[in-house]
Every structure is written in C-alpha cells, then in structure tokens.
Amino acid sequence: MPTEIYNSIQEEIQALKQKRNAVILAHNYQTGDIQDLADFTGDSLGLARQAQKIDADVIVFSGVLFMAETVSILCPDKTVLVPDLEAGCSLASMIQPAEVRKWKETHPDGVVVAYVNTTAAVKAESDYCCTSSNAVQVVQSIPKDLEILFIPDFYLGSYVQIKTGRQNMTLWKGYCHVHVMIQSERIARLRKEHEHAELIMHPECGCLTKSMSYADQILSTEGMVQYVRKSEAPEFIVATETGILHKMRKENPDKNFIPATDQAVCNYMKQNTLEKIVSSLEQMRHEVRVPEALRKRAVLPIERMLEVSSNGKS
Ligand code: CIZ
Ligand code: SF4
C-alpha cells in the first residue's frame, strides 16, 4: 500500500522522479498531458542527444520503442525505461536485419542509408543513419558511383531522390500507416480555404511528392516547431501526426494551426499514459537495453550521420 498521498498524478510522478533520479523525455507526438509533464520534448534524435547531456540515472522515454533504443545506443550508462512495450512503429517494422544483409550480399560495394525509424538491429546492418532533416545531406555525402539502399521509408527516399537527382538508389517500399492517410486532395482544399496559411509537411507523408511543389516547408517535427516560432504567417496547415499541434498551439497562442487531417493519430505513440509512466517509475519497468555487441555496431551509422551533418544537429 502506498503511504504517500498525492493531490495529482503529476505530483506523484515528480516525487518518483526524485526518488529514482529520473528524467522524462517525450516525443512531439505524445499526448499534451505527457508533453506538459516531460523534462524535454522533441524528435527522437534530439531527445537522445539531450539524454547524453543529462545527469540522471534513469530516463523514462515516452515515445516508441525504436526511439528508446536510440537513447540506449547513445547513453549506455543510463537505465532507459518505456511506459509500454507495445509502443512499436509500423514503419520500423517494415524491414528486418536479414533483408538488409541480403541486399548487401548482392551489392558488396553498396551503401545502406537507414532513416532513424529503424530498430537497433537494422541500424547495426546499416552504413549511415539519417533523419528527415539531414537525409539529403547524408546521401549527397556518399560518392556518386556507389549504389545506395535507402530504408525503410519510400516517401522520404523519393524526396531525397528528387532533391539529389540520384539514380543509383534503391528505395525500400516501407511507409508509416499514419502519414499515408494524409492526402494531397485535402491539402489542396485546405490551401484554398486558408489562403494566408503556410503548408508544412513531414517527409513521411504519402502525398509528399504530389504536394511538395506547393509546400512551404518540408521538415522533421522539431524542425516544424522551430519554424512556426519564427515564421510571421498567421496560420499553418500541418501535415504530420496531430500530437505536434499541442506544442505549437501552446507556444504560439496567437497563431492558428490546422491539421492536414484529424485522423493522423499514431496508435503506438498513444499507448503511453501518465498512469503507465507512474508504473514505470514505481516498478522500474520496462527496461530497454541494446546489448553491448549490437550497440557498438548500431552506433556507427549514427556517428557517421553526425559527422556529415555539418553542425552536428539533427
Ligand atoms: O525522429 C523522429 O522523431 C520522427 C520520426 C519524427 C520527426 O521527424 O521528428
Ligand atoms: Fe511510426 Fe508512423 Fe507512429 Fe511515427 S507516426 S511512430 S513513423 S507509426
């Protein structure tokens, strides 16, 4: 029986955080209550890099599993907990390590570029990691005569191919089940209805190549958050998972944010709840630890990406 009485679940979490010397990291797609309680919010790589700087024993990562793995890869000395082990990712699950190995067998000089939405086991088979913000830069850094396998997001890969003009690039046909729901017809209609709005799109959107000519910005979630802060536009059509709107609205109360569709809700991201964060801290569960041998291989593509990204940011 717990002896402490708390006025709110937020208070209970604060007390548990102190007891465990823990911090809470929340992805931009988490529900507003989790984002409000978190010590840091951001995109997956930004959060993992933040975790490296934090003086804490325990990190509760509220997001999805591959993201918690990235934290474990970059912070092997910390205990990384997730509130719910069922918080997977449809995109990350679309490619397996054996499939990458098979491609490499037939393309011994080929280079594998893995979007950050991949498991640690897939990263360990890859040469470079990339985020949506630096994918073009990473591909441009690879000698032109080398074949590239771009995994797992077909839409981000298509965008990179258009931007770089690279032909010797095989695109894996993976996709995010949330971002494919965002349709170009609806975006076109919203643009007509809101003529002063800027359109900001995430490159995982299934309609990216159709809509990119009239998108004002194509950005990662954290890129979007930073962009709307400084833009003078009064309205934004936001084409990504709707969790991002919480931070945008909170930080910019005088601006209007219109989701490209209300249906772009990631059921995996929304597995996490404040109650599960309490259990996580109380019972020190569910630990995500990338085994050291795998970690040593999975960190290499991340380090290569950071070297290429000139300023070292995601
Ligand atoms: O890496 C992340 O956090 C993802 C997949 C979303 C984004 O672009 O911020
Ligand atoms: Fe994965 Fe898509 Fe959910 Fe992001 S929104 S975690 S890519 S399923």
Short mmCIF file of C-alpha atoms and ligand atoms in Angstrom, two decimals:
data_model
loop_
_atom_site.label_atom_id
_atom_site.label_comp_id
_atom_site.label_asym_id
_atom_site.label_seq_id
_atom_site.Cartn_x
_atom_site.Cartn_y
_atom_site.Cartn_z
CA MET A 1 0.00 0.00 0.00
CA PRO A 2 1.45 3.38 -0.92
CA THR A 3 1.89 5.59 2.17
CA GLU A 4 2.15 8.90 0.32
CA ILE A 5 -0.99 10.76 -0.67
CA TYR A 6 -0.67 12.94 -3.75
CA ASN A 7 -3.03 15.62 -4.97
CA SER A 8 -2.44 14.70 -8.55
CA ILE A 9 -0.75 12.15 -10.74
CA GLN A 10 1.67 14.88 -11.82
CA GLU A 11 2.77 15.29 -8.19
CA GLU A 12 3.20 11.56 -7.83
CA ILE A 13 5.39 11.46 -10.93
CA GLN A 14 7.53 14.35 -9.67
CA ALA A 15 8.13 12.50 -6.38
CA LEU A 16 9.00 9.27 -8.19
CA LYS A 17 11.37 11.15 -10.48
CA GLN A 18 13.26 12.46 -7.47
CA LYS A 19 13.36 9.07 -5.83
CA ARG A 20 14.79 7.45 -8.95
CA ASN A 21 16.92 10.40 -10.13
CA ALA A 22 14.97 10.16 -13.36
CA VAL A 23 14.02 12.47 -16.21
CA ILE A 24 11.14 12.10 -18.61
CA LEU A 25 11.65 12.60 -22.33
CA ALA A 26 8.55 12.87 -24.50
CA HIS A 27 8.32 12.76 -28.27
CA ASN A 28 6.45 15.52 -30.07
CA TYR A 29 3.68 13.03 -30.92
CA GLN A 30 2.80 12.30 -27.28
CA THR A 31 -0.47 13.48 -25.77
CA GLY A 32 -0.47 17.01 -24.29
CA ASP A 33 -0.56 15.85 -20.65
CA ILE A 34 2.63 13.83 -21.15
CA GLN A 35 4.38 16.62 -23.06
CA ASP A 36 3.46 19.10 -20.30
CA LEU A 37 4.97 16.89 -17.63
CA ALA A 38 8.11 15.93 -19.53
CA ASP A 39 11.51 17.46 -18.80
CA PHE A 40 12.22 17.61 -22.52
CA THR A 41 10.17 17.21 -25.68
CA GLY A 42 11.50 16.84 -29.19
CA ASP A 43 12.21 14.49 -32.06
CA SER A 44 13.88 11.16 -31.50
CA LEU A 45 17.47 12.08 -32.22
CA GLY A 46 17.20 15.45 -30.46
CA LEU A 47 15.89 13.69 -27.36
CA ALA A 48 18.61 11.03 -27.48
CA ARG A 49 21.27 13.71 -27.73
CA GLN A 50 19.63 15.60 -24.88
CA ALA A 51 19.74 12.40 -22.82
CA GLN A 52 23.52 12.27 -23.30
CA LYS A 53 23.86 15.63 -21.56
CA ILE A 54 21.56 14.89 -18.63
CA ASP A 55 22.86 13.97 -15.23
CA ALA A 56 20.26 11.31 -14.38
CA ASP A 57 20.37 7.58 -13.66
CA VAL A 58 17.05 6.80 -15.27
CA ILE A 59 15.42 8.03 -18.46
CA VAL A 60 11.73 7.35 -18.98
CA PHE A 61 11.24 7.61 -22.72
CA SER A 62 7.66 8.31 -23.72
CA GLY A 63 7.57 7.65 -27.44
CA VAL A 64 8.01 4.43 -29.38
CA LEU A 65 10.47 1.58 -28.95
CA PHE A 66 12.99 2.31 -31.68
CA MET A 67 13.41 5.78 -30.18
CA ALA A 68 14.12 4.34 -26.73
CA GLU A 69 16.67 2.06 -28.37
CA THR A 70 18.37 5.11 -29.88
CA VAL A 71 18.62 6.59 -26.37
CA SER A 72 20.09 3.31 -25.10
CA ILE A 73 22.59 3.29 -28.00
CA LEU A 74 23.80 6.81 -27.20
CA CYS A 75 23.53 6.52 -23.39
CA PRO A 76 24.65 3.01 -22.44
CA ASP A 77 25.30 4.05 -18.84
CA LYS A 78 21.73 5.09 -18.19
CA THR A 79 18.71 2.93 -17.45
CA VAL A 80 16.14 3.54 -20.18
CA LEU A 81 12.54 2.72 -19.36
CA VAL A 82 9.47 2.77 -21.58
CA PRO A 83 5.94 3.01 -20.19
CA ASP A 84 4.55 0.41 -22.63
CA LEU A 85 6.37 -2.28 -24.59
CA GLU A 86 3.57 -2.39 -27.16
CA ALA A 87 4.52 1.07 -28.44
CA GLY A 88 6.06 -0.11 -31.70
CA CYS A 89 6.20 1.59 -35.10
CA SER A 90 4.64 0.35 -38.33
CA LEU A 91 7.43 1.91 -40.39
CA ALA A 92 10.32 0.49 -38.35
CA SER A 93 8.74 -2.97 -38.51
CA MET A 94 8.75 -2.96 -42.32
CA ILE A 95 12.35 -4.04 -42.63
CA GLN A 96 14.28 -6.82 -40.91
CA PRO A 97 18.07 -7.13 -40.46
CA ALA A 98 18.19 -10.26 -42.69
CA GLU A 99 16.67 -8.27 -45.57
CA VAL A 100 19.42 -5.67 -45.31
CA ARG A 101 22.09 -8.38 -45.18
CA LYS A 102 20.61 -10.00 -48.27
CA TRP A 103 20.87 -6.73 -50.26
CA LYS A 104 24.45 -6.26 -49.12
CA GLU A 105 25.37 -9.76 -50.30
CA THR A 106 24.32 -8.85 -53.84
CA HIS A 107 25.72 -5.28 -53.60
CA PRO A 108 29.05 -5.71 -51.80
CA ASP A 109 30.09 -2.10 -52.55
CA GLY A 110 26.64 -0.69 -51.86
CA VAL A 111 25.85 1.71 -49.03
CA VAL A 112 22.81 1.34 -46.77
CA VAL A 113 21.23 4.57 -45.52
CA ALA A 114 18.76 3.95 -42.71
CA TYR A 115 16.20 6.50 -41.61
CA VAL A 116 16.20 6.87 -37.84
CA ASN A 117 12.87 4.97 -37.75
CA THR A 118 14.60 1.59 -37.70
CA THR A 119 15.34 -0.92 -34.95
CA ALA A 120 18.81 -1.11 -33.40
CA ALA A 121 19.29 -4.46 -35.16
CA VAL A 122 18.63 -2.83 -38.56
CA LYS A 123 20.84 0.16 -37.75
CA ALA A 124 23.62 -2.32 -36.91
CA GLU A 125 23.47 -3.59 -40.53
CA SER A 126 23.47 -0.07 -41.99
CA ASP A 127 26.26 2.29 -43.03
CA TYR A 128 24.60 5.63 -42.36
CA CYS A 129 21.68 6.74 -40.31
CA CYS A 130 19.68 9.84 -41.29
CA THR A 131 16.80 11.91 -40.03
CA SER A 132 14.24 13.68 -42.16
CA SER A 133 16.25 16.90 -41.74
CA ASN A 134 19.60 15.59 -42.91
CA ALA A 135 18.68 12.73 -45.32
CA VAL A 136 19.53 14.83 -48.41
CA GLN A 137 22.87 15.88 -46.93
CA VAL A 138 23.77 12.32 -45.92
CA VAL A 139 23.02 10.95 -49.40
CA GLN A 140 24.94 13.80 -51.05
CA SER A 141 27.99 12.92 -48.96
CA ILE A 142 28.18 9.41 -50.44
CA PRO A 143 30.38 9.07 -53.57
CA LYS A 144 28.19 9.23 -56.67
CA ASP A 145 29.31 5.90 -58.12
CA LEU A 146 28.20 3.88 -55.09
CA GLU A 147 24.78 2.27 -55.10
CA ILE A 148 22.53 3.18 -52.21
CA LEU A 149 19.79 1.23 -50.50
CA PHE A 150 17.53 3.70 -48.70
CA ILE A 151 15.44 2.15 -45.90
CA PRO A 152 12.66 1.92 -44.83
CA ASP A 153 10.55 4.96 -45.84
CA PHE A 154 9.71 5.07 -49.53
CA TYR A 155 8.34 8.62 -49.41
CA LEU A 156 11.32 10.16 -47.67
CA GLY A 157 13.52 8.17 -50.06
CA SER A 158 11.61 9.52 -53.10
CA TYR A 159 12.01 13.05 -51.80
CA VAL A 160 15.75 12.56 -51.33
CA GLN A 161 16.00 11.11 -54.82
CA ILE A 162 14.24 14.14 -56.34
CA LYS A 163 16.39 16.56 -54.36
CA THR A 164 19.70 14.85 -55.16
CA GLY A 165 18.85 13.64 -58.67
CA ARG A 166 20.49 10.35 -57.73
CA GLN A 167 19.56 7.40 -59.95
CA ASN A 168 21.56 4.57 -58.38
CA MET A 169 19.36 4.48 -55.32
CA THR A 170 17.03 1.61 -54.42
CA LEU A 171 14.12 2.63 -52.22
CA TRP A 172 12.62 0.21 -49.74
CA LYS A 173 8.84 0.27 -50.01
CA GLY A 174 8.09 0.91 -46.35
CA TYR A 175 5.68 3.54 -45.08
CA CYS A 176 4.11 4.88 -41.92
CA HIS A 177 0.43 3.91 -41.68
CA VAL A 178 -0.37 7.32 -40.17
CA HIS A 179 1.39 9.55 -42.69
CA VAL A 180 -0.06 7.69 -45.70
CA MET A 181 -3.51 8.86 -44.57
CA ILE A 182 -2.62 12.45 -45.33
CA GLN A 183 -3.94 13.11 -48.82
CA SER A 184 -3.00 15.69 -51.41
CA GLU A 185 -6.64 16.48 -52.35
CA ARG A 186 -7.42 17.50 -48.80
CA ILE A 187 -4.25 19.56 -48.53
CA ALA A 188 -5.12 21.32 -51.79
CA ARG A 189 -8.61 22.11 -50.45
CA LEU A 190 -7.25 23.42 -47.14
CA ARG A 191 -4.84 25.63 -49.02
CA LYS A 192 -7.72 27.18 -50.95
CA GLU A 193 -9.76 27.70 -47.77
CA HIS A 194 -6.83 29.26 -45.86
CA GLU A 195 -5.05 31.42 -48.36
CA HIS A 196 -2.72 33.01 -45.79
CA ALA A 197 -1.66 29.71 -44.29
CA GLU A 198 1.74 28.14 -44.83
CA LEU A 199 1.85 24.43 -45.56
CA ILE A 200 4.41 22.49 -43.53
CA MET A 201 4.83 18.81 -44.32
CA HIS A 202 6.64 15.87 -42.79
CA PRO A 203 8.57 13.87 -45.41
CA GLU A 204 6.89 10.61 -44.33
CA CYS A 205 3.60 11.88 -45.85
CA GLY A 206 2.39 9.55 -48.59
CA CYS A 207 1.41 12.52 -50.75
CA LEU A 208 4.77 14.26 -50.36
CA THR A 209 5.92 14.08 -53.96
CA LYS A 210 2.48 15.22 -55.20
CA SER A 211 2.28 18.13 -52.77
CA MET A 212 5.92 19.18 -52.36
CA SER A 213 5.79 21.80 -55.10
CA TYR A 214 3.41 23.91 -53.04
CA ALA A 215 4.67 23.01 -49.55
CA ASP A 216 6.30 26.00 -47.86
CA GLN A 217 8.48 23.76 -45.72
CA ILE A 218 9.31 20.05 -45.52
CA LEU A 219 10.57 19.40 -42.01
CA SER A 220 11.02 16.98 -39.13
CA THR A 221 8.71 17.54 -36.17
CA GLU A 222 11.27 19.57 -34.24
CA GLY A 223 12.07 21.49 -37.41
CA MET A 224 8.37 22.34 -37.64
CA VAL A 225 8.19 23.52 -34.04
CA GLN A 226 11.16 25.82 -34.58
CA TYR A 227 9.87 27.06 -37.92
CA VAL A 228 6.41 28.13 -36.71
CA ARG A 229 8.02 30.04 -33.84
CA LYS A 230 9.89 32.32 -36.19
CA SER A 231 7.55 32.49 -39.19
CA GLU A 232 5.29 35.53 -39.41
CA ALA A 233 2.44 33.63 -41.06
CA PRO A 234 -0.81 33.74 -39.06
CA GLU A 235 -1.86 30.18 -39.96
CA PHE A 236 -0.25 26.84 -40.73
CA ILE A 237 -1.55 23.66 -42.32
CA VAL A 238 0.34 20.94 -40.50
CA ALA A 239 0.83 17.64 -42.32
CA THR A 240 2.03 15.15 -39.71
CA GLU A 241 0.82 13.29 -36.62
CA THR A 242 -1.54 15.55 -34.67
CA GLY A 243 0.33 15.31 -31.32
CA ILE A 244 2.65 18.01 -32.64
CA LEU A 245 -0.18 20.57 -32.53
CA HIS A 246 -0.11 20.69 -28.72
CA LYS A 247 3.35 22.24 -28.54
CA MET A 248 2.72 24.55 -31.49
CA ARG A 249 -0.50 25.92 -30.01
CA LYS A 250 0.95 26.25 -26.53
CA GLU A 251 3.99 28.17 -27.73
CA ASN A 252 2.15 30.31 -30.30
CA PRO A 253 -1.26 31.20 -28.90
CA ASP A 254 -1.76 33.96 -31.49
CA LYS A 255 -1.29 31.62 -34.47
CA ASN A 256 -3.75 29.14 -35.95
CA PHE A 257 -2.76 25.53 -36.60
CA ILE A 258 -4.84 23.35 -38.89
CA PRO A 259 -4.17 19.61 -39.04
CA ALA A 260 -3.99 18.23 -42.60
CA THR A 261 -6.29 15.54 -41.20
CA ASP A 262 -7.59 14.86 -37.69
CA GLN A 263 -7.14 11.19 -38.40
CA ALA A 264 -3.36 11.30 -38.43
CA VAL A 265 -3.10 9.84 -34.90
CA CYS A 266 -0.43 7.25 -34.14
CA ASN A 267 -1.95 4.48 -32.05
CA TYR A 268 1.54 3.35 -31.00
CA MET A 269 2.51 6.76 -29.68
CA LYS A 270 -0.78 6.96 -27.84
CA GLN A 271 -0.18 3.70 -25.94
CA ASN A 272 1.66 5.77 -23.36
CA THR A 273 -0.27 7.35 -20.50
CA LEU A 274 0.55 9.17 -17.27
CA GLU A 275 -0.58 6.08 -15.31
CA LYS A 276 1.88 3.91 -17.21
CA ILE A 277 4.65 6.42 -16.52
CA VAL A 278 3.87 6.06 -12.79
CA SER A 279 4.10 2.26 -13.00
CA SER A 280 7.28 2.54 -15.00
CA LEU A 281 8.98 4.63 -12.31
CA GLU A 282 7.50 2.69 -9.41
CA GLN A 283 8.48 -0.71 -10.71
CA MET A 284 11.49 0.28 -12.85
CA ARG A 285 9.92 -1.31 -15.90
CA HIS A 286 10.13 -1.82 -18.92
CA GLU A 287 13.84 -1.54 -19.42
CA VAL A 288 15.11 -1.16 -22.98
CA ARG A 289 18.79 -2.02 -23.24
CA VAL A 290 20.58 -2.63 -26.50
CA PRO A 291 23.13 -5.41 -25.86
CA GLU A 292 26.68 -4.07 -26.00
CA ALA A 293 27.82 -6.04 -29.08
CA LEU A 294 24.83 -4.80 -31.05
CA ARG A 295 25.14 -1.29 -29.64
CA LYS A 296 28.74 -0.97 -30.81
CA ARG A 297 27.61 -1.69 -34.38
CA ALA A 298 24.41 0.35 -34.25
CA VAL A 299 26.19 3.47 -33.00
CA LEU A 300 28.47 3.63 -36.06
CA PRO A 301 25.85 4.77 -38.62
CA ILE A 302 24.61 7.36 -36.11
CA GLU A 303 28.14 8.70 -35.61
CA ARG A 304 28.70 8.84 -39.38
CA MET A 305 25.50 10.81 -39.77
CA LEU A 306 26.55 13.27 -37.08
CA GLU A 307 29.90 13.76 -38.82
CA VAL A 308 28.17 14.52 -42.12
CA SER A 309 25.62 16.90 -40.62
CA SER A 310 27.92 19.89 -40.61
CA ASN A 311 26.69 21.49 -37.41
CA GLY A 312 26.12 18.16 -35.69
CA LYS A 313 22.42 18.88 -35.19
CA SER A 314 19.58 16.59 -36.20
O1 CIZ B 1 12.67 11.02 -35.46
C1 CIZ B 1 11.57 11.42 -35.13
O2 CIZ B 1 11.35 11.93 -34.07
C2 CIZ B 1 10.46 11.26 -36.05
C3 CIZ B 1 10.34 10.02 -36.74
C4 CIZ B 1 9.67 12.28 -36.34
C5 CIZ B 1 10.29 13.56 -36.67
O3 CIZ B 1 10.51 13.82 -37.83
O4 CIZ B 1 10.55 14.34 -35.77
FE1 SF4 B 2 5.98 5.06 -36.52
FE2 SF4 B 2 4.28 6.43 -38.00
FE3 SF4 B 2 3.82 6.19 -35.41
FE4 SF4 B 2 5.87 7.72 -36.30
S1 SF4 B 2 3.69 8.08 -36.62
S2 SF4 B 2 5.92 6.21 -34.62
S3 SF4 B 2 6.50 6.57 -38.11
S4 SF4 B 2 3.85 4.51 -36.90
#
